[in-house]
Tab-separated table of C-alpha atoms in Angstrom:
chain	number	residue	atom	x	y	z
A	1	UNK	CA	56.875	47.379	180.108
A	2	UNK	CA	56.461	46.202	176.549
A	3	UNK	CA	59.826	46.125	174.842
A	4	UNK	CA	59.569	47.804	171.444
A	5	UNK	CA	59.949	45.568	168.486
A	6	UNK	CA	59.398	45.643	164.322
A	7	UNK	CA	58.268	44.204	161.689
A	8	UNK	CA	59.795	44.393	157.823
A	9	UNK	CA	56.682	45.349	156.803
A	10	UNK	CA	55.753	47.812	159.474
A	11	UNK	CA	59.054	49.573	158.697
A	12	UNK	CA	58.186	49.514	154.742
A	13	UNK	CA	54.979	51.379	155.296
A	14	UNK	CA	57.747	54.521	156.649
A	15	UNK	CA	59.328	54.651	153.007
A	16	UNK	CA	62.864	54.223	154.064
A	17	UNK	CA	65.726	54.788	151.384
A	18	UNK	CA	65.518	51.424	149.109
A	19	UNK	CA	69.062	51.290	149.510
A	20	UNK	CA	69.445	50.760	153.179
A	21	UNK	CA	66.052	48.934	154.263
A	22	UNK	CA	67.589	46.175	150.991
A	23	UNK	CA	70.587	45.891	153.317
A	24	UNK	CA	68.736	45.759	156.215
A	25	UNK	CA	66.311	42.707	155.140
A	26	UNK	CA	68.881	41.270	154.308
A	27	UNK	CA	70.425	41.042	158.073
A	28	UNK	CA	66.600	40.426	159.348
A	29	UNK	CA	63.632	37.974	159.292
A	30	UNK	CA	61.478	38.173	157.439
A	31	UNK	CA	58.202	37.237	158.979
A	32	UNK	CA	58.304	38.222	163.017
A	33	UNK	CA	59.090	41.004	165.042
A	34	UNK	CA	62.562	42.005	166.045
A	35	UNK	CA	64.046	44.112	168.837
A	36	UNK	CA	66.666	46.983	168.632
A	37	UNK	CA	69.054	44.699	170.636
A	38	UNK	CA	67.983	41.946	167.807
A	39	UNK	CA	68.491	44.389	165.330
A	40	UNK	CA	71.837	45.420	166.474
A	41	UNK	CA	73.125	42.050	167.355
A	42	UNK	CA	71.945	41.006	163.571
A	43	UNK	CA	74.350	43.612	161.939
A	44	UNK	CA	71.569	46.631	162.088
A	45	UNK	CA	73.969	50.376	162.043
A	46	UNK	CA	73.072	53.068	164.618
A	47	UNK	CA	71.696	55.254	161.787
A	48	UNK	CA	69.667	51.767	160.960
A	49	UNK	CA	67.834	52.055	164.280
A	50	UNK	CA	67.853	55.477	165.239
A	51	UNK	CA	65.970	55.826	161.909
A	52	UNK	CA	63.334	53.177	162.559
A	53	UNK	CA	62.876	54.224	166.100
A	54	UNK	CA	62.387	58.097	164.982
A	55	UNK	CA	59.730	56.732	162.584
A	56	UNK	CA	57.580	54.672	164.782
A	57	UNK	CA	58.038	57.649	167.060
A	58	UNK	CA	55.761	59.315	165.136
A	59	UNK	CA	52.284	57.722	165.768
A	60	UNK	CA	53.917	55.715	169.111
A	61	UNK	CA	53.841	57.782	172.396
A	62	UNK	CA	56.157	55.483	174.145
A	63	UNK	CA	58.634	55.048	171.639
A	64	UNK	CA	58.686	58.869	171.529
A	65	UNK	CA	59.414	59.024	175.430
A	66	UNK	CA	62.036	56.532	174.954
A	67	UNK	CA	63.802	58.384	172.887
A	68	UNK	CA	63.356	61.777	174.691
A	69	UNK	CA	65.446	59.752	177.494
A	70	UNK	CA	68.286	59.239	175.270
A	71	UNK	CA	68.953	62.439	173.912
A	72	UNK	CA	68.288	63.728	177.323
A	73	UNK	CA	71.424	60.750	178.659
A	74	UNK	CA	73.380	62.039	175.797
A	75	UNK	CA	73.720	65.613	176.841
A	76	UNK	CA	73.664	64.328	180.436
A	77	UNK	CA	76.857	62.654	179.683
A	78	UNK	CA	78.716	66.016	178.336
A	79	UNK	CA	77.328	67.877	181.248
A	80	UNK	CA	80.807	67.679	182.724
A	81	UNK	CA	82.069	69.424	179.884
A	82	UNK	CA	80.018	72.255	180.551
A	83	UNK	CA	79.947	73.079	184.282
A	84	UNK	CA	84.053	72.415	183.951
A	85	UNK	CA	83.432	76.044	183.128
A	86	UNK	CA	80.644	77.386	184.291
A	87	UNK	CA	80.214	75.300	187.641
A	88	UNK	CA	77.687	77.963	189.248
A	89	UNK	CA	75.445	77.345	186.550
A	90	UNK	CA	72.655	75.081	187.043
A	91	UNK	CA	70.526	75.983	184.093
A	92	UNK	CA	71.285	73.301	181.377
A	93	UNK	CA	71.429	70.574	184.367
A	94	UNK	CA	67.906	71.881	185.407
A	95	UNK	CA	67.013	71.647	181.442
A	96	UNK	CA	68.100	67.401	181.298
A	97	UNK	CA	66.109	66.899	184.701
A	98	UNK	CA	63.330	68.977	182.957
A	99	UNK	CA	63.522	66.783	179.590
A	100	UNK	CA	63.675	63.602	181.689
A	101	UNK	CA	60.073	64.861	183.284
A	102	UNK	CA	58.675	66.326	180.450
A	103	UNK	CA	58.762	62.748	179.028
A	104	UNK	CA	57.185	60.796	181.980
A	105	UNK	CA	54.671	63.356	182.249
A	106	UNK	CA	55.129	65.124	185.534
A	107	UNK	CA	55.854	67.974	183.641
A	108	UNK	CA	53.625	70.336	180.872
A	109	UNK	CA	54.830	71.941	177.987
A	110	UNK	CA	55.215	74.978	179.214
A	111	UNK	CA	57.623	73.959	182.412
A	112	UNK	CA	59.872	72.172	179.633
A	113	UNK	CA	60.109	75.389	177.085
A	114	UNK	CA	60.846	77.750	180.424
A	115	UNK	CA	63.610	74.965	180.881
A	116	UNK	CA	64.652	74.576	177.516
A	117	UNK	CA	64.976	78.279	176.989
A	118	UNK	CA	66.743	78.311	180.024
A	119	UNK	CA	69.200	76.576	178.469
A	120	UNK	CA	69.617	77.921	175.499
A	121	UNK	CA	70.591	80.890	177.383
A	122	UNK	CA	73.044	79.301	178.879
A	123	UNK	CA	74.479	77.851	175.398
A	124	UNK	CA	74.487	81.633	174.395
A	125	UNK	CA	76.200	83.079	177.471
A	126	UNK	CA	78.789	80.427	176.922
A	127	UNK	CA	79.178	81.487	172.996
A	128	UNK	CA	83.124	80.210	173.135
A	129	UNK	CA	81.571	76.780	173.887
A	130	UNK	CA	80.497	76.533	170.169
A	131	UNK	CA	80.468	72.541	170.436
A	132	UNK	CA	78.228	72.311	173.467
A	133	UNK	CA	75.675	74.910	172.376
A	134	UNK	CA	75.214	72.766	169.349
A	135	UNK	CA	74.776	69.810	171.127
A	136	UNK	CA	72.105	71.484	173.423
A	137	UNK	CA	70.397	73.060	170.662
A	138	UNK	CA	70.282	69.427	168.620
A	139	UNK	CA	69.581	67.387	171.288
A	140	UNK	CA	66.318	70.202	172.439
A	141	UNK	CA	64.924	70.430	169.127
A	142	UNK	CA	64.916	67.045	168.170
A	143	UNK	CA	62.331	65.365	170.384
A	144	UNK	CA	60.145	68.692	169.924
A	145	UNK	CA	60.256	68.640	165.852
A	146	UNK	CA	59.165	64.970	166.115
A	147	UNK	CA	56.713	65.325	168.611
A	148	UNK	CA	54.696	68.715	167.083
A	149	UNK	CA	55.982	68.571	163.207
A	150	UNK	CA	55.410	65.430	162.733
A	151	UNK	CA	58.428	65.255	160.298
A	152	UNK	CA	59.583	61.965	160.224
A	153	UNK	CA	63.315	62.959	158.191
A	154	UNK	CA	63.463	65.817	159.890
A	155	UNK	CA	62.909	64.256	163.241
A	156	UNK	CA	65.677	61.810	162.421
A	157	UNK	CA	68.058	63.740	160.707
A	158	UNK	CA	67.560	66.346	164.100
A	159	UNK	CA	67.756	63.093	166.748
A	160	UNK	CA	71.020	62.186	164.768
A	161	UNK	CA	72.669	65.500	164.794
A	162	UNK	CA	72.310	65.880	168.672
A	163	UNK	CA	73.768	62.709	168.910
A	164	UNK	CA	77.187	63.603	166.577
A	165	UNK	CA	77.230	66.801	168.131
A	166	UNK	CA	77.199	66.082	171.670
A	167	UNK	CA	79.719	63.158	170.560
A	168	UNK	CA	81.992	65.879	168.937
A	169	UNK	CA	81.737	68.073	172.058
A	170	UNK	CA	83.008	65.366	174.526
A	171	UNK	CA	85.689	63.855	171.548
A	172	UNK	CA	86.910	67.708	171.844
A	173	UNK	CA	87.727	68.156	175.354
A	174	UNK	CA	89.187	64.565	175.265
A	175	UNK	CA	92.080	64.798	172.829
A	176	UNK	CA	92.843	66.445	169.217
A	177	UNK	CA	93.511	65.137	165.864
A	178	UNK	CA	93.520	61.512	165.775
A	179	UNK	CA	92.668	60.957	169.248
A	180	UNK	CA	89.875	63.508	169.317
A	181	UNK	CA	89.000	60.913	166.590
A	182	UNK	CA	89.275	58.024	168.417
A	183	UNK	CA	87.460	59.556	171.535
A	184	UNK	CA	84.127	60.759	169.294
A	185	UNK	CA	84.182	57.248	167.847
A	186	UNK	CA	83.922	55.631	171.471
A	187	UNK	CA	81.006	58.326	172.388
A	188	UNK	CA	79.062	57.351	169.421
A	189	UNK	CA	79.255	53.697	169.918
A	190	UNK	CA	77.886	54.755	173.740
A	191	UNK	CA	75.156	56.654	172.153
A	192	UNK	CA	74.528	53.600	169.921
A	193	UNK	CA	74.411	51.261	173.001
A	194	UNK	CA	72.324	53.605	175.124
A	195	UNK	CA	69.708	53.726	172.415
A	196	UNK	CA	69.247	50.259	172.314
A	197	UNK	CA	69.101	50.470	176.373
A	198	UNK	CA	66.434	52.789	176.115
A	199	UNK	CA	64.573	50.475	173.352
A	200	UNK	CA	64.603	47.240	175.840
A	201	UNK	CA	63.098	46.539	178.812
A	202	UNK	CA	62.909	49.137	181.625
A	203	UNK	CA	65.536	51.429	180.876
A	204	UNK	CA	66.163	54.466	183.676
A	205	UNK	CA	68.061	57.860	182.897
A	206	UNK	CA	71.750	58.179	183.049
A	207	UNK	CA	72.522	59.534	187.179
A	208	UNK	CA	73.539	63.374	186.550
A	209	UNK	CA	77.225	63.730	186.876
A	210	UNK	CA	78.303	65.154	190.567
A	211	UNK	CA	78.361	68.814	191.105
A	212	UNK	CA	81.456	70.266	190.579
A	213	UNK	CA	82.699	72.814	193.304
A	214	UNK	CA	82.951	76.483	193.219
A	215	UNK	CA	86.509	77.384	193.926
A	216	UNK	CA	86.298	80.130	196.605
């Protein structure tokens, strides 16, 4: 599998904000391709190459898989958080498994919606959950707006949002105040390191938490 890499150039013909892509060739070579670990390594932020990789998602079928596998390991790793209370309730588990083979293909469209708006029912039966029905609803919409809108803020702006969101949802069942803080700052530098995962060399989804058991 051919690891994903940029140019300077190919990432000026996106438009980025002058502000950040002058910072950014500023870390960066000028004249070869670089990878996200590369790019990460040489300074690059997570916005920096969540941006870039939303992009190039655009016109580039595999970068657009990849990154339905990360927002699909990001709400795979607050699935605890929700079947903590509803443990019975397989629907937004069968929804990540869904996303995860809607993006090699072994799924169609219509399987994923049926799971997506499985899930969504889910998020709305659990209304008290206001964090993780967020993070669902980001994380869903996100690879769908970039795929069919072909809106490449939008996209990126909606891929970034599901990854605060589901951040925020595991910092909150952590700890409050400061170390709520301190908790969605560790999940977000997870996210940041699982995106570059997914943007190197044959990444596989995050295992599904365990089960957890239905007290009698």
């Amino acid at each position: 599998m051919t690891i994903p890499a940029f140019t300077l150039e190919a990432i000026a013909k996106h438009r980025p904000c002058n502000e950040d892509f002058g910072r950014v060739k500023s870390l960066l070579p000028k004249r070869r391709k670089i990878t996200a670990q590369q790019a990460g390594d040489a300074g690059c932020t997570f916005d920096d190459i969540l941006w870039v990789a939303s992009a190039f998602a655009l016109d580039n079928k595999d970068i657009e898989r990849r990154l339905q596998h990360w927002m699909a390991d990001c709400a795979t790793r607050v699935l605890h958080i929700y079947e903590r209370d509803y443990p019975s309730d397989d629907r937004v588990r069968n929804a990540i498994a869904a996303s995860h083979g809607y993006a090699n293909g072994e799924i169609d469209e219509d399987a994923w919606d049926a799971a997506r708006d499985a899930a969504r029912d889910a998020a709305r039966d659990a209304a008290r959950d206001a964090a993780w029905a967020a993070a669902w609803a980001a994380a869903r919409d996100a690879a769908r707006d970039a795929a069919r809108d072909a809106a490449r803020d939008a996209a990126r702006d909606a891929a970034r949002d599901a990854a605060w969101d589901a951040a925020w949802a595991a910092a909150w069942a952590a700890a409050r105040d400061a170390a709520r803080d301190a908790a969605r700052d560790a999940e977000e530098a997870w996210q940041f390191d699982r995106l570059i995962y997914w943007l190197g060399e044959n990444p596989e989804p995050l295992a599904m938490p365990e089960k957890q058991k239905v007290a009698a």
